[in-house]
Coordinates of C-alpha atoms (C1' of nucleotides) in Angstrom, one line a residue:
Chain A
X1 CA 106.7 28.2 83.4
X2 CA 102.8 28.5 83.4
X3 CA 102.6 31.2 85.7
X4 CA 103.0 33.3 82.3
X5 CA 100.1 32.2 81.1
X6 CA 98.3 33.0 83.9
X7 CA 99.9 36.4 84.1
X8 CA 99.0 36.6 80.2
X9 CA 95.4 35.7 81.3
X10 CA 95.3 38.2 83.8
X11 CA 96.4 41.3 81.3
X12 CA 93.8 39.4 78.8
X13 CA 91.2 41.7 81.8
X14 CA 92.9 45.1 80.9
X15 CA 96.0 46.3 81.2
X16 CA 98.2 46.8 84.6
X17 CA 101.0 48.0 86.5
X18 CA 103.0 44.9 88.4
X19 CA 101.7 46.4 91.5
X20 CA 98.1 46.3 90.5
X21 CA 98.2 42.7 88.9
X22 CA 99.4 41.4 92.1
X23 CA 96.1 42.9 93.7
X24 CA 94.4 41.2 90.7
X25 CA 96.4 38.1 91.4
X26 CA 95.1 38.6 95.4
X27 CA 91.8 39.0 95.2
X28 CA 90.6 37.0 92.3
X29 CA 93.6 35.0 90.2
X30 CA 94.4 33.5 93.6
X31 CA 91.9 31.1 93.7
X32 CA 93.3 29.0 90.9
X33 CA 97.0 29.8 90.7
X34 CA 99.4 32.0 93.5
X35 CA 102.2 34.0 93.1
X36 CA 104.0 36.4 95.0
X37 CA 105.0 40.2 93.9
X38 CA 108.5 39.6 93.1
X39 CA 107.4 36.4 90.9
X40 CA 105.1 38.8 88.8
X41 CA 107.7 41.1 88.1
X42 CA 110.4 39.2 87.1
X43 CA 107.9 37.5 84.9
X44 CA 106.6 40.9 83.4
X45 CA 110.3 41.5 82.7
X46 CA 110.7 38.1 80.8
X47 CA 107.0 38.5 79.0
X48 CA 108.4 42.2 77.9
X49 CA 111.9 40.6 76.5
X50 CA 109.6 38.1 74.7
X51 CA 107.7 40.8 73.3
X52 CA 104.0 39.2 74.6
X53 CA 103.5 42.0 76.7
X54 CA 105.0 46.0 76.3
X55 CA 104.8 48.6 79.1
X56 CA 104.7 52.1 79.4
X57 CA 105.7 54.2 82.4
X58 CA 102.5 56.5 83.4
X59 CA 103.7 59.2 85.1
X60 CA 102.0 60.5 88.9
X61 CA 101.6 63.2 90.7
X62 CA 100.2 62.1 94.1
X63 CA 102.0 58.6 94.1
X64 CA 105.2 56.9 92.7
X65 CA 105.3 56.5 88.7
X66 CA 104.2 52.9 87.5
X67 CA 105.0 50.8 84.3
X68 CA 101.5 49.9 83.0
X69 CA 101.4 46.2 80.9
X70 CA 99.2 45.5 78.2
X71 CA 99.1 42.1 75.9
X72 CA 100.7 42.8 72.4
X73 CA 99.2 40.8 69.4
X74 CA 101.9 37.8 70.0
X75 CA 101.0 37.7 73.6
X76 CA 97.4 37.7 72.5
X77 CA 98.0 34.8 70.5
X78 CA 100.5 32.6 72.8
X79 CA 97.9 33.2 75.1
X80 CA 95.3 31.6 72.5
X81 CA 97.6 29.2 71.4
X82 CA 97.7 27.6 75.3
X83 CA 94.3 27.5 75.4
X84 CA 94.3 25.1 72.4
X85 CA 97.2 22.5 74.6
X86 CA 95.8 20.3 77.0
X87 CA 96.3 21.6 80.6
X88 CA 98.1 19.9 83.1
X89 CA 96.1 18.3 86.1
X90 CA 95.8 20.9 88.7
X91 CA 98.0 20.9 91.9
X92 CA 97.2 21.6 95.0
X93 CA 99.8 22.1 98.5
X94 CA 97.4 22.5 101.8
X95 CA 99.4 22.6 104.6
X96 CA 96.1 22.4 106.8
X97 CA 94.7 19.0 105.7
X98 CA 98.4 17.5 106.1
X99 CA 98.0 18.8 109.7
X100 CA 94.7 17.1 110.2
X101 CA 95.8 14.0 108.1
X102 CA 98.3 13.5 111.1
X103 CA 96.1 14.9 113.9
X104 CA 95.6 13.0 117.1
X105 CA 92.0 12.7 117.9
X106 CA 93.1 13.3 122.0
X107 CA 94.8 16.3 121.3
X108 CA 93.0 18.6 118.8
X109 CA 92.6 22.2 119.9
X110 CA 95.3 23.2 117.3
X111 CA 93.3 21.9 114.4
X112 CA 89.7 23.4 116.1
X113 CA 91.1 26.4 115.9
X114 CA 92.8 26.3 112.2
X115 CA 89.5 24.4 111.3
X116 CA 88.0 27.7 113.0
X117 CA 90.1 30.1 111.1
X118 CA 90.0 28.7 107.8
X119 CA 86.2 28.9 108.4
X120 CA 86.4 32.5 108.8
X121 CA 88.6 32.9 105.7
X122 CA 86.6 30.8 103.7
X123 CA 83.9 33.8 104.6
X124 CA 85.7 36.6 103.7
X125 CA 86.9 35.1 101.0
X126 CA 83.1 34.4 99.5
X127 CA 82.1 37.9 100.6
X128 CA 84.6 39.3 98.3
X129 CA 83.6 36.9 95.4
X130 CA 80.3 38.0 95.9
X131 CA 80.8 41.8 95.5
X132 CA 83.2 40.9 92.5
X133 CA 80.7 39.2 91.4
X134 CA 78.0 41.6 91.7
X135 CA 80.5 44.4 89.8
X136 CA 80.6 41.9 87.0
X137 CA 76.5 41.2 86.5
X138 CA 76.1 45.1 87.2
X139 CA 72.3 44.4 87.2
X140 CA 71.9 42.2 85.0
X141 CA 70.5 39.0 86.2
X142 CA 72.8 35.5 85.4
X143 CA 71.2 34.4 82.9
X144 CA 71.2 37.3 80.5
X145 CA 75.3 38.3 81.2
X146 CA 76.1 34.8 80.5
X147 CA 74.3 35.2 76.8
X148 CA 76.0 38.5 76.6
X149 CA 79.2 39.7 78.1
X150 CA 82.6 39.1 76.8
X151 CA 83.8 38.5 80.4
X152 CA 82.3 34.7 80.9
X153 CA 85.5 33.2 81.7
X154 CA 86.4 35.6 84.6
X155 CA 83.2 35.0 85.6
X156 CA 83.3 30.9 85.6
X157 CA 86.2 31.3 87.3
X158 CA 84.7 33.4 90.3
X159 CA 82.2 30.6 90.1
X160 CA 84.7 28.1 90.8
X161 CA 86.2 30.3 93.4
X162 CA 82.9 30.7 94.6
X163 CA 81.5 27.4 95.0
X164 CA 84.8 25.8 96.0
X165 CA 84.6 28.2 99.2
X166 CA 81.2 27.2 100.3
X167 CA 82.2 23.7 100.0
X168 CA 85.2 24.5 101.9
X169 CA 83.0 25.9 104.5
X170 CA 80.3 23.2 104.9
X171 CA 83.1 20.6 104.9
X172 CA 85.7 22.6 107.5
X173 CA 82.2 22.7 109.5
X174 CA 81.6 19.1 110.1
X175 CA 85.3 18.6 111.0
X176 CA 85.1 21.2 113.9
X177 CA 81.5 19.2 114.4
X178 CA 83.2 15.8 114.4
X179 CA 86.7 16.3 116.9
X180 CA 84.8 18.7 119.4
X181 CA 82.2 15.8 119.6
X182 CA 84.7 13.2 119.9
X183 CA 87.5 15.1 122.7
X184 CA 83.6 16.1 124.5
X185 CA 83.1 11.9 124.3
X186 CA 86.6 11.2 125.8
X187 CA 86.3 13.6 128.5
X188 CA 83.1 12.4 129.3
X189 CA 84.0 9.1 129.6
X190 CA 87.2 9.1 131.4
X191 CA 86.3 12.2 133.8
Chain B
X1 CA 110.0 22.7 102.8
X2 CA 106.9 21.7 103.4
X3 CA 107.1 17.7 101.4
X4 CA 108.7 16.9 104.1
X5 CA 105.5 17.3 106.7
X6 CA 103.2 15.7 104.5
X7 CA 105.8 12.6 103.5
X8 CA 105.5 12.0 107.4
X9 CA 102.1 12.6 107.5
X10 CA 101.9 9.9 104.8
X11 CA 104.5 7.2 107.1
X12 CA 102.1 8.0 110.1
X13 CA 99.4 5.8 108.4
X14 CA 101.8 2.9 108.4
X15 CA 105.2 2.3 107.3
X16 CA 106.4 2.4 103.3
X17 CA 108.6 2.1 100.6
X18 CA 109.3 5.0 98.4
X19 CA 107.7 3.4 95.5
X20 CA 104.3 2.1 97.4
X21 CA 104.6 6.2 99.0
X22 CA 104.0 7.1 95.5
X23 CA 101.2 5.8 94.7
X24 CA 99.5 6.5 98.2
X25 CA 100.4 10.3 97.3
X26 CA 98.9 9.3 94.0
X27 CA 95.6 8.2 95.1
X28 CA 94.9 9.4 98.6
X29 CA 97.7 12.2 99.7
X30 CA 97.3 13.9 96.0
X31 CA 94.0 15.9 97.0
X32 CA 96.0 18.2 99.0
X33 CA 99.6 17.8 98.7
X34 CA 101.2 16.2 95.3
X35 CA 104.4 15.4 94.8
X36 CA 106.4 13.4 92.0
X37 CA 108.6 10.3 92.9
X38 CA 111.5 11.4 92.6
X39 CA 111.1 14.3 94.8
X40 CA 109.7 11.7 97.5
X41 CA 112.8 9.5 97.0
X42 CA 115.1 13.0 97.6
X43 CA 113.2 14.0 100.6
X44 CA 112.8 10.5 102.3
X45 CA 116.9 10.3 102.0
X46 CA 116.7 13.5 103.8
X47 CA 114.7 12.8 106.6
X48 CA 116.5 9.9 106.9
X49 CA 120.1 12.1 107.5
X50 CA 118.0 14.2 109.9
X51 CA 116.7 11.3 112.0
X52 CA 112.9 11.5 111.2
X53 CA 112.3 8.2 109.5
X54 CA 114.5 4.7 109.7
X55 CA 114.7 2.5 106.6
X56 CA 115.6 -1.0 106.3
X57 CA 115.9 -3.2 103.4
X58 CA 112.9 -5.9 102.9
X59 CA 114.6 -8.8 100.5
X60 CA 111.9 -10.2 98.1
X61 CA 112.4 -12.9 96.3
X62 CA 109.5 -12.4 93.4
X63 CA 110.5 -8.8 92.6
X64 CA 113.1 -6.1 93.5
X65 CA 114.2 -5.2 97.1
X66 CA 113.1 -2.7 98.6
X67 CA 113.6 0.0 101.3
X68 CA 110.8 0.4 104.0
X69 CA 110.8 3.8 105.8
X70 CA 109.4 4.0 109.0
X71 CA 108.6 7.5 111.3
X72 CA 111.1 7.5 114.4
X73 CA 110.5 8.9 117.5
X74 CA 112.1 12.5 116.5
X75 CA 110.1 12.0 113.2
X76 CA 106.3 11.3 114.9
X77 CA 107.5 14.5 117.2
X78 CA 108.4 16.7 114.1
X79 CA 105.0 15.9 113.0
X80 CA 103.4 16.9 115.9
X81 CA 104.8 19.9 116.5
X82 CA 104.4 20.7 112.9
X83 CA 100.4 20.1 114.0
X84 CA 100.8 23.0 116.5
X85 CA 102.4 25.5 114.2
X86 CA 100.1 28.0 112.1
X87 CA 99.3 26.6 108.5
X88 CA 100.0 28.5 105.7
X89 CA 97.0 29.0 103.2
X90 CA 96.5 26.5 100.3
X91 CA 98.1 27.1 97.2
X92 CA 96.3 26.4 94.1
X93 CA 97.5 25.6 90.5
X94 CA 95.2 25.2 88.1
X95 CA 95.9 25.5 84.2
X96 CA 92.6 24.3 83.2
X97 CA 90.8 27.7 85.2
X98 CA 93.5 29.9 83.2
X99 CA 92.0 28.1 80.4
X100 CA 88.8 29.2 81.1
X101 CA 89.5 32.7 82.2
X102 CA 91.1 33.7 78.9
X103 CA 88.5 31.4 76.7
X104 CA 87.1 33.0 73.6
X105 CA 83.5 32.1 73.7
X106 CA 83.1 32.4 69.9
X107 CA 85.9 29.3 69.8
X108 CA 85.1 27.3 72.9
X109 CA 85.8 23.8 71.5
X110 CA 89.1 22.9 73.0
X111 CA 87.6 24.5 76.4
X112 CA 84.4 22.6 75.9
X113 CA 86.8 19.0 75.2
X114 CA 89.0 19.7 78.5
X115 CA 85.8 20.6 80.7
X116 CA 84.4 17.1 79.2
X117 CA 87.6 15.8 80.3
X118 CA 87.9 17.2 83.7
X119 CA 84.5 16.0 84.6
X120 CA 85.6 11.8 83.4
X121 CA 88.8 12.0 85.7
X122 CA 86.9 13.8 89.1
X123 CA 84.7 10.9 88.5
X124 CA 87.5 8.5 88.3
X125 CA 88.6 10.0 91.4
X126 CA 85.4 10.1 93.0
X127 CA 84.8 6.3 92.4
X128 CA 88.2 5.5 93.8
X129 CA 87.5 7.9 96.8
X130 CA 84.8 6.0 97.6
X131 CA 86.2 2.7 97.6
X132 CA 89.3 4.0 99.9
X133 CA 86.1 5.1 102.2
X134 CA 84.0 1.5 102.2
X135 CA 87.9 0.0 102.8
X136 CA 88.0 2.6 105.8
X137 CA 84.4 2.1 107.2
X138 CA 84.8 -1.3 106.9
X139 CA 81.2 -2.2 107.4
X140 CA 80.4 0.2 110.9
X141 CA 78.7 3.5 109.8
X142 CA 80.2 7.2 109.7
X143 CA 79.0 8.2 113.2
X144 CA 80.2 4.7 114.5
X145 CA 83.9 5.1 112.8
X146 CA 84.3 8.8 113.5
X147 CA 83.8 8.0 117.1
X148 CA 86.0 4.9 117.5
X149 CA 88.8 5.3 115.1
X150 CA 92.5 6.2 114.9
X151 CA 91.9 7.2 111.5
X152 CA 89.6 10.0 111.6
X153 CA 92.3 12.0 109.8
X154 CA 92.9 10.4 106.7
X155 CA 89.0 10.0 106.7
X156 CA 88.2 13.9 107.0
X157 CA 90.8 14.3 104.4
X158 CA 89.5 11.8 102.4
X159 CA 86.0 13.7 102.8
X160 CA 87.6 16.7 101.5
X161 CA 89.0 15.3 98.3
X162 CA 85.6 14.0 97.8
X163 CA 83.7 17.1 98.2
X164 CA 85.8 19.0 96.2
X165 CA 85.5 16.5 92.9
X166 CA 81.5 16.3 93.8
X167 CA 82.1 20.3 93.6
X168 CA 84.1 20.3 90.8
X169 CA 81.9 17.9 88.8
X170 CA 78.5 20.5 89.2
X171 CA 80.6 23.2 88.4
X172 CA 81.9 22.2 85.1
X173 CA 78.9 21.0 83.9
X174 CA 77.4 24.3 84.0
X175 CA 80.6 25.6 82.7
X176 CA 79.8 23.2 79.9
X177 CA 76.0 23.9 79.5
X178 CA 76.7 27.9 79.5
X179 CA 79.5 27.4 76.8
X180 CA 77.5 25.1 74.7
X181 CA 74.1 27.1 75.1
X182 CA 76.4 30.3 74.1
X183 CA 78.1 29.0 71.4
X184 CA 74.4 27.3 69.6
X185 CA 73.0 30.7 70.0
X186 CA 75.9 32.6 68.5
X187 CA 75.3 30.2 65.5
X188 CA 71.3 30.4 65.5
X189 CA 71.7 34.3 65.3
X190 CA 74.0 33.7 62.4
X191 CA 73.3 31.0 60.5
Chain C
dC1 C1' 113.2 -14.8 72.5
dC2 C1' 111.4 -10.3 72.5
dC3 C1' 108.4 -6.9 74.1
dC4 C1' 105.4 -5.0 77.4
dT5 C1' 104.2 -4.0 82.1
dA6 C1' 105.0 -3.6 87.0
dT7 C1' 108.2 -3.1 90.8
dA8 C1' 112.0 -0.4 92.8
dG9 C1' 115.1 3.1 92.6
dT10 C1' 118.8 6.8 91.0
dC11 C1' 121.1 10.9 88.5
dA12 C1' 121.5 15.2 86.5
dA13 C1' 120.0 19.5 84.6
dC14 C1' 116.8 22.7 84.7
dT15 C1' 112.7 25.8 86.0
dA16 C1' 109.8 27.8 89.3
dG17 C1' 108.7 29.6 93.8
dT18 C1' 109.9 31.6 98.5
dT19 C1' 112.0 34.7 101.7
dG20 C1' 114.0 38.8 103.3
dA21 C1' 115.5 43.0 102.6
dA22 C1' 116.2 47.5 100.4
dT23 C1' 114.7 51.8 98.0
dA24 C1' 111.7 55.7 97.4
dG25 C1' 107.9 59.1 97.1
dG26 C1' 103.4 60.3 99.3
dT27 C1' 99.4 60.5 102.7
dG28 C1' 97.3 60.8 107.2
dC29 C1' 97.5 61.1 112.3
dG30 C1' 98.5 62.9 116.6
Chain D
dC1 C1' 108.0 66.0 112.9
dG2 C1' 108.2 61.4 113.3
dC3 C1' 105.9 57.1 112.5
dA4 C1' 103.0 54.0 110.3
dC5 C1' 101.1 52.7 106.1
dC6 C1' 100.3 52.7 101.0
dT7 C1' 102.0 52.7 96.3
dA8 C1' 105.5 50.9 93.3
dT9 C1' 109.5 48.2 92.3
dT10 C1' 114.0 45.7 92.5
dC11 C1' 117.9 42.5 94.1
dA12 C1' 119.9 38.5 95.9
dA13 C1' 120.0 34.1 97.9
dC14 C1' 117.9 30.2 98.6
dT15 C1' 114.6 26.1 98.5
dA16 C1' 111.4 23.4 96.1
dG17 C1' 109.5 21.2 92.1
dT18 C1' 109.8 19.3 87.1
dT19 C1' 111.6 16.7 83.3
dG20 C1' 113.8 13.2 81.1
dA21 C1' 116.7 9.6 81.0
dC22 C1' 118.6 5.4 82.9
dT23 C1' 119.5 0.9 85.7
dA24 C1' 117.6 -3.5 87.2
dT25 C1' 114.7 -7.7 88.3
dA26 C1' 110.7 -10.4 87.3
dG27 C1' 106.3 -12.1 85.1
dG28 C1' 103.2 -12.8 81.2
dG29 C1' 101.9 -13.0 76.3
dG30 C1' 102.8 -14.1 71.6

DNA sequence: CCCCTATAGTCAACTAGTTGAATAGGTGCG
DNA sequence: CGCACCTATTCAACTAGTTGACTATAGGGG
């Protein structure tokens, strides 16, 4: 169960409502592990039994009331403690390169265009890193917050997120490249 | 139940026993989809029931028999039409970046050891990516092979894993050099 | 002969992740 | 005033993935 770690690691920020994690999880956890809503809140609930994390309900006017999480000490130090263990190898499940593993050089519109839209996502994806990323330096130039803040993991990890995008990009970019060059050669030469 | 997609995927480069599927998940297939043995010995029985792959039984003499699965016609269409369908996005696990996002940077030395890690195995990987590729090539050039072969898929997946370790290898050094530059000037401002 | 490694596969128990739906208050739009 | 959408959470059923042990044959080294 290593999603509480990462749930841990994600509180380790500042504290959070189950709600608002999983838009923490979205937007910048995502990149190295994924979980959906309901999986964060059952594992807030186990966390709380375990005592690593407590909650408090904060009260609303203008929307529904939330149950805010923050790390307690043990949580602070399970969450140290892991850090300490060797990690497992990381796992990956991409449904879109098994698709083009398989793909039939004859027939590829299907993978142009999920090569196409990954592209796109890819973009987005970076655009968001870089605002986040912006947020974090606040001004500063690389350098200088990397000497200074407290926050050099998160930001590591938006690196990763980061460069692993533009990557993604350049590669996706010479597939398209590659099968529209190859279906324009068979056409050519059979029509 | 997605195993299922990339097992075929993984029969569509020629037929196999559940044993030699395990290692080409290991080495080749692992980069985007990974999968223990025993869940590839479960699912192959499965698609067998469902008609998607045939087995016989090879009789060796100098080791154990063994069961060969091949892709059947119902099999090579699931995998098409699988092609067609809407991928989902990639999901990530990675306990090394949850690591890293919660690392104290006044005690970096277990992050520092797993980073120095994680950069000797994407090497590993790289080296044996490469091989796999000179094996693929076999002795025409990329803009040659990518024109002519059946097996521009595994090849542009191939490409993929191979980017991503080249990626992954820049990144972590930098992850190493700001931890280590950190950490000597934490000490030289209080030592 | 015993142990180690590689090939080849199976079983059972468990943990984690996915899917779909339901509840419930509030805001904004036409 | 009804409908869509956002915040916030929960429940239940299901599917997929992990862990650890176990059976067997065969080859090589000491």
């Amino acid at each position: 169960m290593s999603l509480r770690h990462a749930v841990l690691a994600a509180l380790a920020q500042g504290e959070a409502s189950g709600y608002e994690l999983a838009k923490r999880f979205d937007v910048g956890v995502a990149n190295f592990w994924s979980a959906t809503p309901q999986q964060l809140y059952r594992d807030l609930e186990r966390l709380e039994q375990d005592g690593l994390v407590s909650a408090r309900v904060v009260e609303q006017s203008r929307r529904p009331n939330k149950r805010v999480f923050v790390l307690t000490t043990a949580g602070r130090e399970e969450l140290r403690a892991f850090g300490e263990r060797p990690a497992k190898p990381p796992a990956m499940r991409d449904e879109f390169l098994v698709k083009l593993q398989a793909v039939d050089p004859e027939r590829p519109e299907a993978i142009l265009a999920a090569a196409t839209e990954r592209i796109g996502r890819s973009r987005e994806k970076l655009a968001r890193y870089d605002q986040l990323r912006e947020r974090m330096l606040a001004g500063r130039d690389e350098d200088q917050f990397l000497r200074e803040s407290d926050q050099v993991g998160p930001y590591l990890t938006l690196m990763a997120g980061r460069m692993y995008e533009q990557t993604n990009i350049r590669w996706a970019t010479t597939v398209l490249e590659t099968l529209t060059n190859r279906h324009a050669g068979v056409r050519g030469t059979s029509g």
